[in-house]
Amino acid sequence: MIAVELRKLFRRPRTWITIALLNSLPVLVAVLLELTDLAPRPGEGPAFLSAVLTNGTLFPLAALAIVLPLFLPIAVAVVAGDAVAGEAQGGTLRYLLARPAGRTRLLVAKLVAVIAFVLVTVLVVAAVGYLVGTTLFEVQSVGATTALSGSTLSPEQVAWRTVLSIGYVTVSMLGVAAFALFFSTLTDSPQLATLGALAVLIGSSLLFTLDAASSIAPYLPTRYWLSFVDFFRDPILWRDVLRGLGLQAVYVVVLLGAAWANFTTKDVTS
């Protein structure tokens, strides 16, 4: 069943159109940087963007920082929100449940497909960012000066810290997927499931900017999304990274548990 869901997801043209559109913004930003040679000052704009003119190997991180606040969560929410509700809207959910596999196995298959989409999407953004960055900008063969601490990292250090950042962003997006998948089990409309997840994330982002909400800020789902930049400090600052991983783990476990409890007990008529 997992293989069926994976084939279904990655054979859809809209899946690859979504990934292509997601990559279009970082590519456009890279082209504009190359044409104008004007980057934001360090500390302004998306992380790492001010450093890519002198080291294109950092552009995968800049690409992730560009899409992470809005476009990547939307893509994940759309796919996860469609996982169950899309089947219900299309009238195929009850036929899927008629199989002897059971509801839990179907939900696990849907979850694995969503996780695969998240991982593939983040990897493609990073890979396209690397190709674009190393093609358009200079590549340092000895060391890479980061825009965060002013220290120099070797190419090997940049590579493995980039891998850690990709993993961290993937885990962060699993929280988005968990919200959308939970809402997908509550409604027969994938649009409502997607909007529900996005409403939570937009509300989280807005609350994070309010001083009155400072007491709950550490528990907001978007609080630590950009903490992957701490991998490029010297030494690495692990506090916010570990807090971000722990927070997403809690959201994922709680929301997926709620999704399972609801899906395995609800009456399915569509």
XYZ file of N, CA and C in Angstrom:
810
model
N 0.818 -1.205 0.000
C 0.000 0.000 0.000
C 0.855 1.261 0.000
N 1.984 1.204 0.717
C 2.886 2.353 0.734
C 3.421 2.632 -0.666
N 3.810 1.582 -1.369
C 4.321 1.754 -2.734
C 3.255 2.353 -3.640
N 2.016 1.947 -3.443
C 0.916 2.484 -4.256
C 0.761 3.980 -4.005
N 0.801 4.386 -2.740
C 0.650 5.804 -2.412
C 1.819 6.628 -2.939
N 3.015 6.071 -2.874
C 4.181 6.791 -3.394
C 4.087 6.966 -4.904
N 3.693 5.915 -5.591
C 3.539 6.023 -7.047
C 2.444 7.021 -7.405
N 1.352 6.974 -6.674
C 0.241 7.881 -6.931
C 0.673 9.339 -6.771
N 1.442 9.603 -5.717
C 1.865 10.977 -5.438
C 2.854 11.493 -6.474
N 3.879 10.682 -6.766
C 4.956 11.179 -7.614
C 4.688 10.991 -9.109
N 3.573 10.355 -9.452
C 3.169 10.298 -10.846
C 2.213 11.430 -11.217
N 1.782 12.170 -10.220
C 0.905 13.301 -10.497
C 1.715 14.472 -11.037
N 1.340 15.024 -12.163
C 2.068 16.198 -12.680
C 2.071 17.362 -11.699
N 0.972 17.517 -10.945
C 0.897 18.662 -10.034
C 1.949 18.588 -8.933
N 2.375 17.375 -8.571
C 3.435 17.249 -7.561
C 4.718 17.896 -8.055
N 5.103 17.601 -9.265
C 6.347 18.133 -9.810
C 6.192 19.598 -10.225
N 4.980 19.983 -10.618
C 4.728 21.405 -10.906
C 4.891 22.224 -9.627
N 4.371 21.689 -8.521
C 4.520 22.368 -7.231
C 5.981 22.532 -6.861
N 6.764 21.470 -7.019
C 8.191 21.536 -6.691
C 8.915 22.512 -7.620
N 8.550 22.507 -8.897
C 9.182 23.426 -9.853
C 8.865 24.878 -9.509
N 7.610 25.154 -9.187
C 7.234 26.514 -8.813
C 7.946 26.952 -7.541
N 8.110 26.009 -6.627
C 8.787 26.310 -5.371
C 10.235 26.733 -5.612
N 10.865 26.112 -6.616
C 12.262 26.433 -6.916
C 12.415 27.698 -7.759
N 11.332 28.164 -8.347
C 11.441 29.305 -9.254
C 11.861 30.582 -8.534
N 11.393 30.774 -7.297
C 11.739 32.000 -6.573
C 13.225 32.065 -6.222
N 13.817 31.019 -5.614
C 15.260 31.084 -5.365
C 16.078 31.267 -6.640
N 15.673 30.623 -7.736
C 16.391 30.781 -9.000
C 16.308 32.229 -9.476
N 15.107 32.815 -9.376
C 14.942 34.216 -9.773
C 15.804 35.136 -8.921
N 15.831 34.880 -7.619
C 16.665 35.699 -6.724
C 18.136 35.575 -7.100
N 18.585 34.363 -7.411
C 19.980 34.155 -7.791
C 20.324 34.902 -9.080
N 19.436 34.850 -10.050
C 19.672 35.552 -11.319
C 19.751 37.056 -11.085
N 18.854 37.579 -10.261
C 18.871 39.022 -9.973
C 20.151 39.417 -9.240
N 20.602 38.574 -8.317
C 21.859 38.867 -7.611
C 23.031 38.885 -8.583
N 23.036 37.943 -9.514
C 24.118 37.873 -10.481
C 24.100 39.082 -11.416
N 22.920 39.503 -11.838
C 22.815 40.619 -12.780
C 23.128 41.957 -12.132
N 22.702 42.121 -10.877
C 22.861 43.416 -10.216
C 24.085 43.483 -9.318
N 24.557 42.294 -8.863
C 25.687 42.231 -7.928
C 25.371 42.959 -6.626
N 24.080 43.039 -6.299
C 23.637 43.734 -5.087
C 22.973 42.739 -4.156
N 23.565 42.519 -3.017
C 23.000 41.618 -2.016
C 22.632 42.426 -0.776
N 21.683 41.959 0.023
C 21.360 42.676 1.258
C 22.538 42.664 2.217
N 22.554 43.616 3.110
C 23.610 43.659 4.111
C 23.510 42.450 5.036
N 24.631 42.031 5.630
C 24.574 40.913 6.571
C 23.568 41.180 7.683
N 22.717 40.197 7.951
C 21.684 40.365 8.959
C 20.366 40.854 8.408
N 20.347 41.269 7.136
C 19.121 41.724 6.499
C 18.740 40.747 5.395
N 17.447 40.571 5.181
C 16.989 39.647 4.152
C 17.161 38.206 4.597
N 16.879 37.249 3.703
C 17.024 35.824 4.037
C 18.453 35.484 4.455
N 18.586 34.531 5.360
C 19.909 34.121 5.836
C 20.788 33.668 4.685
N 22.073 33.991 4.776
C 23.120 33.584 3.846
C 23.085 34.339 2.510
N 22.044 35.120 2.248
C 21.931 35.750 0.937
C 23.043 36.763 0.709
N 23.504 37.391 1.777
C 24.564 38.380 1.620
C 25.924 37.741 1.367
N 26.047 36.422 1.614
C 27.340 35.751 1.482
C 27.495 34.983 0.180
N 26.409 34.808 -0.568
C 26.482 33.928 -1.733
C 27.268 34.545 -2.881
N 27.407 35.866 -2.915
C 28.164 36.488 -4.003
C 29.625 36.077 -3.971
N 30.129 35.781 -2.787
C 31.527 35.371 -2.658
C 31.688 33.864 -2.468
N 30.593 33.166 -2.238
C 30.671 31.718 -2.078
C 29.333 31.094 -2.463
N 29.244 30.597 -3.687
C 27.997 30.045 -4.188
C 27.557 28.760 -3.519
N 28.477 28.078 -2.802
C 28.086 26.836 -2.131
C 27.134 27.089 -0.963
N 26.998 28.351 -0.556
C 26.064 28.686 0.507
C 24.657 28.959 -0.007
N 24.479 28.975 -1.332
C 23.165 29.322 -1.856
C 22.086 28.280 -1.536
N 22.390 26.983 -1.382
C 21.331 26.059 -0.936
C 20.685 26.507 0.369
N 21.489 27.049 1.294
C 20.932 27.534 2.550
C 20.088 28.776 2.329
N 20.563 29.664 1.455
C 19.778 30.852 1.134
C 18.466 30.472 0.474
N 18.504 29.466 -0.410
C 17.280 29.016 -1.083
C 16.271 28.485 -0.072
N 16.733 27.693 0.893
C 15.825 27.182 1.925
C 15.269 28.320 2.772
N 16.105 29.304 3.090
C 15.631 30.448 3.881
C 14.608 31.278 3.108
N 14.720 31.307 1.788
C 13.779 32.071 0.966
C 12.401 31.411 0.951
N 12.359 30.094 0.806
C 11.071 29.399 0.662
C 10.470 28.961 1.994
N 11.276 28.924 3.061
C 10.802 28.353 4.320
C 9.678 29.133 4.990
N 9.725 30.456 5.063
C 8.682 31.145 5.827
C 7.275 30.985 5.277
N 7.115 30.816 3.952
C 5.774 30.817 3.375
C 5.549 29.727 2.329
N 6.365 29.700 1.295
C 6.065 28.872 0.132
C 6.222 27.374 0.405
N 7.255 26.984 1.113
C 7.432 25.564 1.431
C 6.326 25.046 2.343
N 5.942 25.762 3.410
C 4.820 25.286 4.221
C 3.519 25.167 3.438
N 3.270 26.083 2.493
C 2.053 25.989 1.682
C 2.068 24.706 0.866
N 3.204 24.409 0.231
C 3.308 23.198 -0.587
C 3.075 21.952 0.258
N 3.676 21.901 1.434
C 3.511 20.731 2.306
C 2.067 20.629 2.788
N 1.467 21.763 3.158
C 0.091 21.748 3.650
C -0.884 21.291 2.571
N -0.643 21.690 1.325
C -1.526 21.284 0.227
C -1.487 19.770 0.037
N -0.295 19.200 0.017
C -0.161 17.755 -0.207
C -0.702 16.962 0.982
N -0.347 17.367 2.202
C -0.815 16.636 3.380
C -2.319 16.811 3.584
N -2.827 18.004 3.296
C -4.268 18.231 3.443
C -5.092 17.426 2.473
N -4.506 17.082 1.339
C -5.200 16.298 0.325
C -5.127 14.792 0.599
N -4.278 14.375 1.516
C -3.980 12.951 1.697
C -5.227 12.122 1.950
N -6.030 12.516 2.924
C -7.247 11.773 3.256
C -8.481 12.482 2.713
N -8.547 13.791 2.920
C -9.726 14.534 2.473
C -9.890 14.486 0.961
N -8.791 14.418 0.229
C -8.883 14.331 -1.226
C -9.542 13.042 -1.678
N -9.239 11.956 -0.971
C -9.890 10.680 -1.284
C -11.378 10.742 -0.958
N -11.702 11.398 0.166
C -13.105 11.521 0.543
C -13.873 12.375 -0.453
N -13.270 13.478 -0.878
C -13.935 14.353 -1.841
C -14.132 13.657 -3.179
N -13.174 12.840 -3.570
C -13.275 12.131 -4.832
C -14.148 10.889 -4.768
N -14.629 10.537 -3.569
C -15.499 9.385 -3.412
C -14.786 8.054 -3.430
N -13.468 8.060 -3.244
C -12.703 6.810 -3.294
C -12.298 6.296 -1.922
N -12.532 7.079 -0.869
C -12.044 6.694 0.454
C -12.722 5.424 0.953
N -14.027 5.320 0.796
C -14.711 4.132 1.310
C -14.309 2.870 0.566
N -13.927 3.021 -0.710
C -13.466 1.859 -1.467
C -12.084 1.421 -0.997
N -11.249 2.395 -0.651
C -9.941 2.058 -0.101
C -10.080 1.343 1.239
N -11.051 1.795 2.043
C -11.248 1.188 3.361
C -11.921 -0.167 3.285
N -12.492 -0.493 2.119
C -13.117 -1.810 1.951
C -12.073 -2.917 1.826
N -10.822 -2.501 1.554
C -9.762 -3.501 1.467
C -9.449 -4.052 2.859
N -8.892 -5.256 2.927
C -8.604 -5.850 4.243
C -7.408 -5.210 4.960
N -6.753 -4.250 4.327
C -5.552 -3.663 4.926
C -5.863 -2.918 6.208
N -7.045 -2.269 6.282
C -7.412 -1.559 7.499
C -7.059 -0.088 7.456
N -7.691 0.660 8.360
C -7.534 2.111 8.371
C -6.140 2.546 8.835
N -5.617 1.851 9.818
C -4.301 2.251 10.323
C -3.244 2.125 9.239
N -3.276 1.037 8.496
C -2.286 0.847 7.443
C -2.446 1.886 6.346
N -3.690 2.240 6.020
C -3.920 3.271 5.006
C -3.376 4.608 5.478
N -3.618 4.957 6.738
C -3.129 6.230 7.262
C -1.610 6.254 7.299
N -0.993 5.130 7.660
C 0.472 5.054 7.667
C 1.019 5.228 6.253
N 0.357 4.620 5.275
C 0.793 4.763 3.883
C 0.700 6.217 3.437
N -0.392 6.875 3.806
C -0.544 8.294 3.469
C 0.551 9.123 4.140
N 0.851 8.804 5.393
C 1.880 9.530 6.132
C 3.249 9.350 5.489
N 3.583 8.129 5.122
C 4.877 7.874 4.484
C 4.994 8.647 3.173
N 3.917 8.700 2.400
C 3.937 9.445 1.140
C 4.156 10.931 1.388
N 3.518 11.474 2.424
C 3.702 12.893 2.748
C 5.137 13.155 3.196
N 5.679 12.269 4.034
C 7.063 12.427 4.481
C 8.014 12.381 3.289
N 7.753 11.471 2.358
C 8.586 11.377 1.156
C 8.516 12.664 0.348
N 7.328 13.240 0.232
C 7.196 14.507 -0.488
C 8.001 15.609 0.195
N 7.908 15.687 1.515
C 8.655 16.708 2.251
C 10.152 16.554 2.008
N 10.662 15.339 2.150
C 12.086 15.095 1.988
C 12.544 15.385 0.565
N 11.806 14.899 -0.431
C 12.178 15.131 -1.827
C 12.154 16.617 -2.146
N 11.140 17.325 -1.669
C 11.029 18.749 -1.959
C 12.195 19.530 -1.371
N 12.531 19.264 -0.112
C 13.648 19.969 0.526
C 14.959 19.636 -0.175
N 15.159 18.370 -0.536
C 16.379 17.976 -1.234
C 16.480 18.641 -2.612
N 15.363 18.717 -3.325
C 15.383 19.340 -4.650
C 15.695 20.828 -4.534
N 15.092 21.505 -3.556
C 15.389 22.931 -3.351
C 16.875 23.131 -3.065
N 17.436 22.280 -2.195
C 18.856 22.403 -1.869
C 19.737 22.073 -3.069
N 19.372 21.030 -3.830
C 20.168 20.633 -4.990
C 20.131 21.694 -6.082
N 18.947 22.212 -6.371
C 18.844 23.282 -7.366
C 19.599 24.518 -6.892
N 19.495 24.804 -5.590
C 20.238 25.931 -5.038
C 21.741 25.767 -5.196
N 22.214 24.538 -5.001
C 23.653 24.288 -5.168
C 24.078 24.467 -6.620
N 23.304 23.903 -7.541
C 23.645 24.025 -8.959
C 23.629 25.481 -9.417
N 22.610 26.200 -9.010
C 22.501 27.609 -9.397
C 23.605 28.423 -8.732
N 23.830 28.165 -7.444
C 24.836 28.939 -6.713
C 26.244 28.735 -7.244
N 26.610 27.481 -7.521
C 27.963 27.213 -8.013
C 28.134 27.605 -9.481
N 27.021 27.746 -10.200
C 27.097 28.166 -11.602
C 27.213 29.679 -11.729
N 26.455 30.398 -10.929
C 26.380 31.851 -11.079
C 27.391 32.609 -10.217
N 27.803 32.008 -9.097
C 28.644 32.734 -8.157
C 29.996 32.050 -7.973
N 30.886 32.751 -7.302
C 32.216 32.219 -7.040
C 32.137 31.037 -6.081
N 33.103 30.141 -6.174
C 33.199 29.001 -5.266
C 34.569 29.021 -4.627
N 34.595 29.050 -3.301
C 35.868 29.079 -2.589
C 36.363 27.659 -2.375
N 37.579 27.404 -2.750
C 38.141 26.058 -2.630
C 38.898 25.848 -1.327
N 39.223 26.929 -0.632
C 39.994 26.805 0.599
C 39.111 26.920 1.824
N 38.291 27.929 1.864
C 37.428 28.128 3.021
C 36.256 28.982 2.662
N 35.239 28.945 3.476
C 34.032 29.714 3.220
C 33.735 30.567 4.432
N 33.784 31.864 4.271
C 33.493 32.768 5.371
C 31.988 32.941 5.497
N 31.443 32.590 6.632
C 30.011 32.688 6.817
C 29.627 34.113 7.172
N 28.344 34.429 6.990
C 27.830 35.751 7.323
C 27.321 35.801 8.748
N 27.491 34.736 9.507
C 26.894 34.667 10.832
C 27.892 34.905 11.947
N 29.070 34.355 11.821
C 30.039 34.512 12.899
C 31.343 35.130 12.434
N 31.512 35.243 11.117
C 32.747 35.814 10.593
C 33.884 34.827 10.561
N 33.650 33.591 11.022
C 34.711 32.594 11.028
C 34.786 31.904 9.668
N 35.860 31.146 9.470
C 36.076 30.463 8.199
C 35.842 28.970 8.356
N 35.029 28.434 7.460
C 34.736 27.004 7.463
C 35.321 26.374 6.211
N 35.804 25.153 6.344
C 36.317 24.433 5.191
C 35.149 23.963 4.331
N 35.398 23.632 3.060
C 34.316 23.089 2.223
C 33.658 21.856 2.826
N 34.448 21.015 3.503
C 33.880 19.826 4.131
C 32.931 20.212 5.265
N 33.314 21.217 6.045
C 32.445 21.678 7.123
C 31.159 22.284 6.570
N 31.268 23.046 5.498
C 30.080 23.619 4.871
C 29.162 22.509 4.383
N 29.744 21.447 3.822
C 28.945 20.351 3.261
C 28.151 19.637 4.348
N 28.806 19.235 5.443
C 28.070 18.454 6.431
C 27.125 19.325 7.238
N 27.448 20.598 7.395
C 26.503 21.485 8.077
C 25.294 21.771 7.185
N 25.500 21.764 5.889
C 24.370 21.893 4.965
C 23.453 20.686 5.073
N 24.042 19.498 5.178
C 23.246 18.277 5.347
C 22.426 18.350 6.634
N 23.036 18.818 7.720
C 22.308 18.973 8.981
C 21.159 19.964 8.822
N 21.393 21.041 8.086
C 20.350 22.046 7.873
C 19.188 21.474 7.079
N 19.506 20.678 6.055
C 18.452 20.044 5.254
C 17.602 19.124 6.134
N 18.262 18.351 6.993
C 17.524 17.483 7.906
C 16.654 18.268 8.862
N 17.169 19.384 9.355
C 16.412 20.203 10.311
C 15.179 20.813 9.651
N 15.340 21.338 8.446
C 14.203 21.919 7.726
C 13.156 20.846 7.437
N 13.610 19.650 7.088
C 12.678 18.542 6.832
C 11.848 18.232 8.064
N 12.495 18.136 9.224
C 11.767 17.875 10.470
C 10.788 19.002 10.769
N 11.199 20.243 10.532
C 10.312 21.386 10.768
C 9.058 21.287 9.918
N 9.211 20.859 8.664
C 8.057 20.742 7.772
C 7.180 19.538 8.112
N 7.724 18.566 8.828
C 6.895 17.449 9.270
C 5.834 17.930 10.261
N 6.143 18.980 11.004
C 5.144 19.576 11.879
C 3.984 20.142 11.082
N 4.291 20.817 9.977
C 3.250 21.335 9.080
C 2.420 20.177 8.531
N 3.097 19.134 8.088
C 2.404 17.971 7.541
C 1.478 17.341 8.574
N 1.902 17.292 9.824
C 1.082 16.699 10.875
C -0.195 17.508 11.097
N -0.076 18.835 11.099
C -1.264 19.681 11.228
C -2.234 19.415 10.076
N -1.717 19.445 8.848
C -2.574 19.284 7.666
C -3.187 17.890 7.610
N -2.421 16.867 7.959
C -2.956 15.509 7.932
C -4.036 15.330 8.983
N -3.854 15.927 10.142
C -4.890 15.874 11.175
C -6.180 16.518 10.685
N -6.081 17.730 10.124
C -7.274 18.387 9.600
C -7.876 17.600 8.438
N -7.029 16.888 7.695
C -7.512 16.101 6.563
C -8.407 14.959 7.007
N -8.227 14.497 8.253
C -9.101 13.436 8.773
C -10.392 13.983 9.359
N -10.489 15.311 9.481
C -11.681 15.916 10.074
C -12.698 16.370 9.042
N -12.270 16.516 7.789
C -13.131 17.092 6.771
C -13.024 16.302 5.468
N -14.019 16.468 4.615
C -13.981 15.861 3.288
C -13.469 16.840 2.237
N -13.023 18.012 2.682
C -12.538 19.037 1.757
C -11.041 19.237 1.944
N -10.219 18.890 0.956
C -8.778 19.131 1.086
C -8.446 20.614 1.199
N -9.274 21.470 0.605
C -9.039 22.904 0.710
C -9.178 23.379 2.157
N -10.207 22.868 2.854
C -10.386 23.242 4.255
C -9.257 22.706 5.119
N -8.808 21.504 4.842
C -7.698 20.935 5.607
C -6.439 21.768 5.425
N -6.175 22.164 4.183
C -5.008 23.000 3.903
C -5.120 24.358 4.574
N -6.293 24.980 4.450
C -6.501 26.296 5.059
C -6.406 26.219 6.583
N -6.874 25.123 7.163
C -6.764 24.966 8.608
C -5.321 24.946 9.066
N -4.487 24.173 8.361
C -3.067 24.115 8.713
C -2.391 25.468 8.514
N -2.703 26.124 7.405
C -2.083 27.424 7.133
C -2.552 28.476 8.131
N -3.804 28.392 8.569
C -4.301 29.338 9.565
C -3.519 29.219 10.867
N -3.231 27.974 11.261
C -2.439 27.757 12.476
C -1.044 28.363 12.327
N -0.425 28.144 11.172
C 0.942 28.614 10.971
C 1.003 30.131 10.837
N 0.036 30.719 10.144
C 0.006 32.181 10.028
C -0.256 32.804 11.396
N -1.185 32.210 12.142
C -1.443 32.704 13.489
C -0.213 32.610 14.370
N 0.531 31.504 14.240
C 1.769 31.347 14.999
C 2.777 32.430 14.649
N 2.921 32.710 13.366
C 3.875 33.733 12.927
C 3.491 35.114 13.439
N 2.191 35.404 13.434
C 1.730 36.704 13.918
C 1.914 36.836 15.427
N 1.585 35.782 16.153
C 1.736 35.823 17.607
C 3.191 35.984 18.016
N 4.081 35.413 17.219
C 5.506 35.486 17.547
C 6.021 36.917 17.525
N 5.353 37.793 16.761
C 5.792 39.193 16.668
C 5.205 40.067 17.768
N 4.277 39.547 18.565
C 3.613 40.335 19.602
C 4.294 40.154 20.945
N 4.609 41.255 21.591
C 5.209 41.178 22.921
C 4.249 40.546 23.923
N 2.944 40.774 23.731
C 1.960 40.221 24.658
C 1.925 38.699 24.634
N 2.417 38.123 23.546
C 2.406 36.661 23.421
C 3.768 36.053 23.730
N 4.630 36.799 24.368
C 5.994 36.310 24.616
C 6.013 35.066 25.499
N 5.002 34.926 26.363
C 4.988 33.770 27.271
C 4.723 32.457 26.541
N 4.030 32.527 25.403
C 3.746 31.303 24.652
C 4.625 31.170 23.415
N 5.464 32.165 23.150
C 6.308 32.152 21.953
C 7.170 30.894 21.833
N 7.772 30.390 22.931
C 8.617 29.191 22.794
C 7.852 27.946 22.356
N 6.520 27.990 22.412
C 5.729 26.803 22.085
C 5.011 26.930 20.746
N 5.221 28.030 20.047
C 4.579 28.221 18.754
C 5.266 27.344 17.704
N 4.515 26.736 16.798
C 5.118 25.781 15.847
C 6.139 26.389 14.903
N 6.052 27.686 14.642
C 7.001 28.322 13.714
C 8.196 28.952 14.431
N 8.236 28.833 15.745
C 9.226 29.578 16.543
C 10.665 29.295 16.127
N 11.004 28.049 15.878
C 12.410 27.694 15.662
C 12.710 27.283 14.222
N 11.843 27.611 13.286
C 12.048 27.177 11.908
C 13.396 27.603 11.343
N 13.793 28.829 11.591
C 15.022 29.359 10.998
C 16.265 29.091 11.843
N 16.136 28.270 12.851
C 17.285 27.985 13.714
C 18.345 27.149 13.017
N 18.064 26.667 11.803
C 19.098 25.919 11.080
C 20.307 26.795 10.775
N 20.136 28.115 10.825
C 21.286 28.998 10.591
C 22.336 28.837 11.679
N 21.932 28.336 12.866
C 22.891 28.162 13.956
C 23.906 27.073 13.669
N 23.638 26.218 12.679
C 24.641 25.240 12.274
C 25.859 25.924 11.669
N 25.708 27.160 11.237
C 26.804 27.867 10.585
C 27.423 28.921 11.484
N 27.184 28.799 12.755
C 27.939 29.581 13.724
C 29.119 28.736 14.197
N 30.120 29.392 14.691
C 31.314 28.675 15.127
C 31.665 29.096 16.550
N 31.411 28.224 17.538
C 30.902 26.851 17.401
C 29.392 26.841 17.153
N 28.885 25.663 16.783
C 27.450 25.521 16.533
C 26.681 25.797 17.825
N 25.620 26.598 17.715
C 24.747 26.864 18.852
C 23.597 25.855 18.825
N 23.620 24.929 19.750
C 22.680 23.811 19.713
C 21.373 24.088 20.438
N 21.312 25.129 21.277
C 20.139 25.320 22.137
C 18.835 25.409 21.340
N 18.747 26.366 20.424
C 17.509 26.542 19.665
C 17.268 25.392 18.692
N 18.349 24.799 18.183
C 18.200 23.649 17.287
C 17.524 22.494 18.022
N 17.999 22.178 19.212
C 17.422 21.070 19.980
C 16.007 21.392 20.438
N 15.780 22.646 20.797
C 14.420 23.040 21.178
C 13.471 22.914 19.995
N 13.945 23.316 18.820
C 13.114 23.204 17.626
C 12.782 21.768 17.295
N 13.772 20.882 17.391
C 13.527 19.459 17.118
C 12.557 18.863 18.131
N 12.750 19.213 19.400
C 11.862 18.697 20.441
C 10.436 19.193 20.270
N 10.284 20.477 19.936
C 8.944 21.045 19.757
C 8.218 20.391 18.587
N 8.922 20.219 17.470
C 8.291 19.573 16.315
C 7.939 18.124 16.628
N 8.777 17.444 17.395
C 8.492 16.053 17.769
C 7.201 15.968 18.566
N 6.996 16.907 19.481
C 5.768 16.913 20.276
C 4.554 17.134 19.385
N 4.630 18.131 18.499
C 3.508 18.398 17.604
C 3.211 17.198 16.716
N 4.250 16.590 16.178
C 4.058 15.456 15.276
C 3.401 14.286 16.006
N 3.908 13.941 17.173
C 3.369 12.809 17.925
C 1.918 13.066 18.332
N 1.648 14.243 18.874
C 0.290 14.552 19.346
C -0.703 14.609 18.188
N -0.335 15.308 17.119
C -1.265 15.486 16.000
C -1.489 14.192 15.228
N -0.431 13.418 15.032
C -0.614 12.142 14.338
C -1.417 11.165 15.191
N -1.224 11.218 16.503
C -2.046 10.391 17.391
C -3.514 10.785 17.315
N -3.770 12.101 17.279
C -5.148 12.578 17.161
C -5.733 12.201 15.804
N -4.917 12.298 14.745
C -5.378 11.927 13.406
C -5.738 10.446 13.359
N -4.902 9.609 13.959
C -5.172 8.168 13.986
C -6.446 7.869 14.776
N -6.599 8.509 15.943
C -7.773 8.258 16.769
C -9.051 8.668 16.047
N -9.001 9.785 15.351
C -10.192 10.253 14.639
C -10.484 9.383 13.413
N -9.435 9.065 12.654
C -9.647 8.350 11.395
C -10.118 6.916 11.626
N -9.640 6.296 12.675
C -9.998 4.887 12.921
C -11.379 4.731 13.551
N -11.991 5.835 13.958
C -13.302 5.737 14.610
C -14.413 6.468 13.864
N -14.064 7.287 12.873
C -15.078 8.097 12.196
C -15.892 7.246 11.225
N -17.118 7.698 10.970
C -17.962 7.081 9.945
C -17.589 7.643 8.592
N -17.232 6.786 7.665
C -16.837 7.213 6.324
C -17.966 6.888 5.369
N -18.529 7.924 4.773
C -19.644 7.731 3.837
C -19.310 8.190 2.435
N -18.069 8.671 2.221
C -17.708 9.190 0.896
C -16.520 8.446 0.341
